[in-house]
Amino acid sequence: MVRIPVPSPQTPDPSVAPRTFSAIDINLACPVRKISAKARGGHWLREPEGAIDILRAVRAAVPESIPVTVKLRRGSDDSPQAERNFYRIFDALFDLGCAWTTVHGRTVEQKYVGPSRWTFLRDLVRARPGRLVFGSGDVWEVRDIFRMLAYTGVQAVSVARGCIGNPWIFRQARAMMDGAPPAPPTLDEQRAVLREHFDLSVAVNGEGGASLMMRKFGVRFAAHHPRAEEVRRRFIAVESIDGWRRVLDEEYAPAVPEPALLT
Ligand SMILES: Cc1cc2nc3c(=O)[nH]c(=O)nc-3n(C[C@H](O)[C@H](O)[C@H](O)COP(=O)(O)O)c2cc1C
């Protein structure tokens, strides 16, 4: 067991510690081997007392006005002990003053294989009424957000892989909340987002890195295109920045001509 020293609460001096964040989310869920093997992320679901020490230390160190939240999976594995560990951490995080938890309905052992267990989320909400729980797992399109809310009773839903290549899922959710149908993105909107995404990727990864990196995003974005399969194939075949530009220029040509793409 790893014991974490608990610092005493401090009131930061705004002149030396400018506030640069609005919340702190502690990840006790990451299943990636190189993370959990270093006693990070999902590792802590196997060591609830150590996890609670971390939560206590962070909550004490962060100004009270800033919410501390926690990301969990439903357990380290499918054992009854893992479930007990989950509930031990769940109850403690609220006792310590954390604001809410996002619970992914897969185990750490499961990684991303197999379904997220929404029944676990439903039972959790029933067992702990009044606790603020966000649900996570298997939210692939906008209607899944409302399915999860209705089925599990969680107060909020966290969108993950469902927004890769589909940032419009959030405005679609807003529309559905207002009783309107979820509008698909126009080709102009798709082009604008692809272009912005590419420019940001170039800034981070350089041109060579971006054209490779954007292949996998292009494949996901292609699903919205009227000729989805053909555009998907073209994104997969992209090997250079010029290849990327060609797909964008030819498949996402603006209805009204605009200045040169990807300057
Ligand atoms: C590439 C990738 C990166 C992720 N990074 C984080 C992360 O930094 N923090 C976090 O809490 N969850 C992270 N997650 C987990 C997601 O938030 C979410 O719990 C999980 O993907 C299950 O939801 P989904 O089945 O709807 O994708 C990540 C997931 C993926 C696929």
Short mmCIF file of C-alpha atoms and ligand atoms in Angstrom, two decimals:
data_model
loop_
_atom_site.label_atom_id
_atom_site.label_comp_id
_atom_site.label_asym_id
_atom_site.label_seq_id
_atom_site.Cartn_x
_atom_site.Cartn_y
_atom_site.Cartn_z
CA MET A 1 0.00 0.00 0.00
CA VAL A 2 1.24 3.49 -0.88
CA ARG A 3 0.55 6.17 1.71
CA ILE A 4 0.22 9.73 0.45
CA PRO A 5 1.13 12.59 2.80
CA VAL A 6 -1.79 14.97 3.24
CA PRO A 7 -0.82 18.63 2.92
CA SER A 8 -2.63 21.18 5.02
CA PRO A 9 -5.20 23.30 3.15
CA GLN A 10 -3.76 26.50 1.75
CA THR A 11 -5.33 29.70 0.60
CA PRO A 12 -3.50 30.59 -2.60
CA ASP A 13 -2.29 34.15 -3.03
CA PRO A 14 -3.83 35.20 -6.37
CA SER A 15 -0.84 37.43 -7.10
CA VAL A 16 1.59 34.48 -7.07
CA ALA A 17 -0.75 31.65 -7.99
CA PRO A 18 -2.97 32.84 -10.83
CA ARG A 19 -5.97 30.58 -11.29
CA THR A 20 -5.45 28.64 -14.49
CA PHE A 21 -8.00 25.87 -14.10
CA SER A 22 -11.68 25.54 -13.25
CA ALA A 23 -11.76 21.98 -11.93
CA ILE A 24 -9.47 19.07 -11.13
CA ASP A 25 -10.52 15.63 -12.37
CA ILE A 26 -8.63 12.75 -10.78
CA ASN A 27 -8.34 9.76 -13.06
CA LEU A 28 -8.62 6.44 -11.20
CA ALA A 29 -9.76 4.64 -14.32
CA CYS A 30 -7.08 4.54 -17.03
CA PRO A 31 -6.46 0.92 -18.10
CA VAL A 32 -3.42 1.59 -20.30
CA ARG A 33 -0.72 -0.78 -19.07
CA LYS A 34 2.13 1.73 -18.95
CA ILE A 35 -0.06 4.03 -16.81
CA SER A 36 -1.59 1.55 -14.38
CA ALA A 37 1.71 -0.37 -14.05
CA LYS A 38 3.21 2.80 -12.57
CA ALA A 39 0.54 2.98 -9.87
CA ARG A 40 -1.49 5.55 -11.77
CA GLY A 41 -5.02 5.63 -13.14
CA GLY A 42 -6.90 2.36 -12.88
CA HIS A 43 -4.29 0.86 -10.57
CA TRP A 44 -5.96 2.58 -7.63
CA LEU A 45 -9.23 0.70 -7.95
CA ARG A 46 -7.30 -2.25 -6.52
CA GLU A 47 -6.02 -0.16 -3.59
CA PRO A 48 -8.98 1.78 -2.26
CA GLU A 49 -7.25 3.12 0.86
CA GLY A 50 -4.40 4.53 -1.23
CA ALA A 51 -6.91 6.00 -3.67
CA ILE A 52 -8.71 7.68 -0.80
CA ASP A 53 -5.42 9.13 0.47
CA ILE A 54 -4.86 10.67 -2.96
CA LEU A 55 -8.36 12.14 -3.06
CA ARG A 56 -7.95 13.54 0.44
CA ALA A 57 -4.58 15.09 -0.43
CA VAL A 58 -5.83 16.69 -3.62
CA ARG A 59 -9.05 17.98 -2.09
CA ALA A 60 -7.02 19.53 0.74
CA ALA A 61 -4.54 21.16 -1.64
CA VAL A 62 -7.05 22.64 -4.09
CA PRO A 63 -8.90 25.85 -3.17
CA GLU A 64 -12.41 25.09 -1.96
CA SER A 65 -13.99 27.10 -4.77
CA ILE A 66 -12.53 24.71 -7.35
CA PRO A 67 -14.40 21.42 -7.73
CA VAL A 68 -12.44 18.19 -7.48
CA THR A 69 -14.05 15.35 -9.44
CA VAL A 70 -13.12 11.71 -9.91
CA LYS A 71 -13.16 9.35 -12.89
CA LEU A 72 -13.81 5.71 -12.00
CA ARG A 73 -14.46 2.42 -13.72
CA ARG A 74 -16.97 0.02 -12.21
CA GLY A 75 -14.11 -2.02 -10.78
CA SER A 76 -10.66 -3.37 -11.44
CA ASP A 77 -12.25 -6.66 -12.56
CA ASP A 78 -15.47 -8.62 -12.15
CA SER A 79 -14.79 -9.96 -8.63
CA PRO A 80 -17.01 -9.14 -5.62
CA GLN A 81 -13.92 -7.61 -3.95
CA ALA A 82 -13.51 -5.23 -6.88
CA GLU A 83 -17.11 -4.09 -6.47
CA ARG A 84 -16.58 -3.54 -2.73
CA ASN A 85 -13.47 -1.50 -3.55
CA PHE A 86 -15.49 0.58 -5.99
CA TYR A 87 -18.17 1.39 -3.43
CA ARG A 88 -15.54 2.16 -0.77
CA ILE A 89 -13.95 4.78 -3.05
CA PHE A 90 -17.31 6.03 -4.30
CA ASP A 91 -18.62 6.71 -0.79
CA ALA A 92 -15.33 8.22 0.39
CA LEU A 93 -15.01 10.66 -2.49
CA PHE A 94 -18.29 12.32 -1.57
CA ASP A 95 -17.46 12.27 2.14
CA LEU A 96 -14.21 14.08 1.28
CA GLY A 97 -16.07 16.82 -0.57
CA CYS A 98 -15.47 15.82 -4.17
CA ALA A 99 -18.19 17.26 -6.40
CA TRP A 100 -19.09 14.32 -8.63
CA THR A 101 -17.78 11.18 -10.21
CA THR A 102 -17.88 9.93 -13.76
CA VAL A 103 -18.29 6.17 -13.79
CA HIS A 104 -17.31 4.14 -16.84
CA GLY A 105 -19.26 0.89 -16.85
CA ARG A 106 -16.29 -1.26 -17.90
CA THR A 107 -13.65 -2.78 -15.63
CA VAL A 108 -9.97 -1.87 -15.82
CA GLU A 109 -9.22 -5.44 -16.85
CA GLN A 110 -11.76 -5.13 -19.67
CA LYS A 111 -9.99 -2.09 -21.12
CA TYR A 112 -12.29 -1.23 -24.07
CA VAL A 113 -13.40 -4.76 -24.93
CA GLY A 114 -17.05 -5.71 -24.53
CA PRO A 115 -19.96 -3.57 -23.45
CA SER A 116 -20.09 -0.90 -20.78
CA ARG A 117 -22.43 -2.31 -18.12
CA TRP A 118 -25.26 0.19 -17.87
CA THR A 119 -27.03 -2.06 -15.32
CA PHE A 120 -24.14 -1.31 -12.94
CA LEU A 121 -24.75 2.43 -13.39
CA ARG A 122 -28.49 1.96 -12.86
CA ASP A 123 -27.94 -0.05 -9.65
CA LEU A 124 -25.41 2.51 -8.40
CA VAL A 125 -27.84 5.38 -8.88
CA ARG A 126 -30.55 3.41 -7.08
CA ALA A 127 -28.20 2.46 -4.24
CA ARG A 128 -26.84 5.99 -3.74
CA PRO A 129 -29.65 8.44 -4.48
CA GLY A 130 -28.64 12.08 -4.28
CA ARG A 131 -25.06 11.48 -5.40
CA LEU A 132 -24.02 13.29 -8.56
CA VAL A 133 -23.00 10.61 -11.06
CA PHE A 134 -21.99 11.03 -14.70
CA GLY A 135 -22.28 7.90 -16.82
CA SER A 136 -19.68 6.78 -19.35
CA GLY A 137 -19.34 4.02 -21.87
CA ASP A 138 -20.92 3.09 -25.21
CA VAL A 139 -22.23 6.53 -26.10
CA TRP A 140 -21.80 6.33 -29.86
CA GLU A 141 -24.36 8.78 -31.16
CA VAL A 142 -26.59 11.50 -29.79
CA ARG A 143 -29.53 9.24 -28.99
CA ASP A 144 -27.32 7.11 -26.74
CA ILE A 145 -26.97 10.10 -24.41
CA PHE A 146 -30.70 10.12 -23.80
CA ARG A 147 -30.89 6.33 -23.67
CA MET A 148 -28.27 6.29 -20.93
CA LEU A 149 -30.03 9.03 -18.96
CA ALA A 150 -33.36 7.25 -19.19
CA TYR A 151 -32.09 3.74 -18.50
CA THR A 152 -29.58 4.39 -15.71
CA GLY A 153 -30.86 7.56 -14.04
CA VAL A 154 -27.40 9.19 -14.06
CA GLN A 155 -27.60 12.97 -13.91
CA ALA A 156 -25.16 13.57 -16.77
CA VAL A 157 -23.45 11.67 -19.55
CA SER A 158 -19.82 11.83 -20.59
CA VAL A 159 -19.26 11.53 -24.35
CA ALA A 160 -15.95 9.94 -25.37
CA ARG A 161 -15.38 7.97 -28.57
CA GLY A 162 -18.77 9.06 -29.82
CA CYS A 163 -17.47 12.58 -30.44
CA ILE A 164 -14.36 11.53 -32.36
CA GLY A 165 -15.15 12.70 -35.87
CA ASN A 166 -18.51 13.96 -34.63
CA PRO A 167 -18.17 17.17 -32.62
CA TRP A 168 -21.74 17.98 -33.69
CA ILE A 169 -23.03 15.45 -31.18
CA PHE A 170 -23.08 18.21 -28.55
CA ARG A 171 -25.24 20.63 -30.52
CA GLN A 172 -27.44 17.72 -31.53
CA ALA A 173 -27.90 16.90 -27.83
CA ARG A 174 -28.77 20.52 -27.15
CA ALA A 175 -31.33 20.45 -29.98
CA MET A 176 -32.92 17.26 -28.64
CA MET A 177 -33.11 18.79 -25.17
CA ASP A 178 -35.11 21.60 -26.78
CA GLY A 179 -37.37 19.07 -28.50
CA ALA A 180 -35.87 19.57 -31.97
CA PRO A 181 -34.51 16.83 -34.24
CA PRO A 182 -30.69 16.44 -34.29
CA ALA A 183 -29.53 18.12 -37.51
CA PRO A 184 -26.63 16.46 -39.36
CA PRO A 185 -23.66 18.72 -40.22
CA THR A 186 -23.64 20.32 -43.67
CA LEU A 187 -20.70 19.70 -45.99
CA ASP A 188 -19.54 23.28 -45.38
CA GLU A 189 -19.51 22.65 -41.61
CA GLN A 190 -17.64 19.41 -42.08
CA ARG A 191 -15.00 21.09 -44.23
CA ALA A 192 -14.55 23.94 -41.74
CA VAL A 193 -14.04 21.53 -38.83
CA LEU A 194 -11.73 19.23 -40.78
CA ARG A 195 -9.66 22.20 -41.81
CA GLU A 196 -9.42 23.57 -38.26
CA HIS A 197 -8.61 20.11 -36.87
CA PHE A 198 -5.87 19.69 -39.47
CA ASP A 199 -4.38 23.12 -38.78
CA LEU A 200 -4.28 22.37 -35.04
CA SER A 201 -2.70 19.00 -35.71
CA VAL A 202 -0.01 20.62 -37.90
CA ALA A 203 0.71 23.05 -35.07
CA VAL A 204 1.17 20.16 -32.64
CA ASN A 205 2.61 17.37 -34.80
CA GLY A 206 4.21 19.11 -37.77
CA GLU A 207 3.06 18.57 -41.36
CA GLY A 208 4.29 14.99 -41.78
CA GLY A 209 2.85 13.88 -38.45
CA ALA A 210 -0.44 15.64 -39.07
CA SER A 211 -1.14 14.01 -42.44
CA LEU A 212 -0.72 10.56 -40.86
CA MET A 213 -2.50 11.44 -37.63
CA MET A 214 -5.45 12.97 -39.48
CA ARG A 215 -6.00 9.82 -41.51
CA LYS A 216 -7.75 8.14 -38.61
CA PHE A 217 -9.85 11.21 -37.84
CA GLY A 218 -10.70 11.67 -41.52
CA VAL A 219 -12.04 8.12 -41.54
CA ARG A 220 -14.39 8.98 -38.69
CA PHE A 221 -15.43 12.32 -40.20
CA ALA A 222 -16.14 10.59 -43.52
CA ALA A 223 -19.18 8.90 -41.96
CA HIS A 224 -21.10 12.19 -42.31
CA HIS A 225 -20.30 12.62 -46.00
CA PRO A 226 -23.01 11.77 -48.56
CA ARG A 227 -20.50 9.42 -50.24
CA ALA A 228 -19.15 8.09 -46.95
CA GLU A 229 -17.51 4.89 -48.16
CA GLU A 230 -15.63 6.49 -51.05
CA VAL A 231 -14.40 9.38 -48.88
CA ARG A 232 -13.38 6.97 -46.13
CA ARG A 233 -11.29 4.99 -48.63
CA ARG A 234 -9.64 8.18 -49.82
CA PHE A 235 -8.75 9.27 -46.26
CA ILE A 236 -7.25 5.85 -45.55
CA ALA A 237 -5.03 6.19 -48.64
CA VAL A 238 -3.68 9.65 -47.69
CA GLU A 239 0.11 9.59 -47.39
CA SER A 240 1.11 13.22 -47.52
CA ILE A 241 -0.09 16.69 -46.81
CA ASP A 242 -0.85 17.18 -50.52
CA GLY A 243 -2.93 14.01 -50.51
CA TRP A 244 -4.88 15.36 -47.56
CA ARG A 245 -5.48 18.69 -49.32
CA ARG A 246 -6.71 16.90 -52.43
CA VAL A 247 -9.36 14.95 -50.51
CA LEU A 248 -10.53 18.09 -48.79
CA ASP A 249 -10.57 20.20 -52.00
CA GLU A 250 -12.27 17.57 -54.12
CA GLU A 251 -14.68 15.93 -51.68
CA TYR A 252 -15.58 18.92 -49.54
CA ALA A 253 -15.64 21.64 -52.20
CA PRO A 254 -17.48 24.67 -50.82
CA ALA A 255 -20.90 25.52 -52.23
CA VAL A 256 -19.63 29.11 -52.53
CA PRO A 257 -15.92 29.46 -53.50
CA GLU A 258 -13.70 30.54 -50.62
CA PRO A 259 -10.01 31.46 -50.26
CA ALA A 260 -7.51 28.63 -50.85
CA LEU A 261 -7.83 25.77 -48.38
CA LEU A 262 -5.04 25.00 -45.94
CA THR A 263 -2.77 27.90 -46.60
C1 LIG B 1 -8.22 7.60 -26.81
C2 LIG B 1 -8.92 7.71 -25.49
C3 LIG B 1 -8.42 8.57 -24.51
C4 LIG B 1 -9.04 8.68 -23.26
N1 LIG B 1 -8.54 9.55 -22.34
C5 LIG B 1 -9.19 9.71 -21.15
C6 LIG B 1 -8.72 10.65 -20.19
O1 LIG B 1 -7.70 11.32 -20.39
N2 LIG B 1 -9.41 10.79 -19.05
C7 LIG B 1 -10.55 10.07 -18.80
O2 LIG B 1 -11.16 10.23 -17.75
N3 LIG B 1 -11.02 9.15 -19.67
C8 LIG B 1 -10.37 8.97 -20.84
N4 LIG B 1 -10.83 8.05 -21.74
C9 LIG B 1 -11.99 7.20 -21.39
C10 LIG B 1 -13.30 7.85 -21.84
O3 LIG B 1 -13.53 9.06 -21.12
C11 LIG B 1 -14.51 6.94 -21.62
O4 LIG B 1 -14.68 6.67 -20.24
C12 LIG B 1 -14.40 5.61 -22.36
O5 LIG B 1 -13.90 5.80 -23.68
C13 LIG B 1 -15.75 4.91 -22.42
O6 LIG B 1 -16.68 5.64 -23.16
P1 LIG B 1 -17.06 5.24 -24.69
O7 LIG B 1 -17.30 3.73 -24.71
O8 LIG B 1 -18.35 6.02 -24.95
O9 LIG B 1 -15.92 5.65 -25.56
C14 LIG B 1 -10.20 7.91 -22.98
C15 LIG B 1 -10.71 7.04 -23.96
C16 LIG B 1 -10.08 6.93 -25.21
C17 LIG B 1 -10.67 5.99 -26.24
#
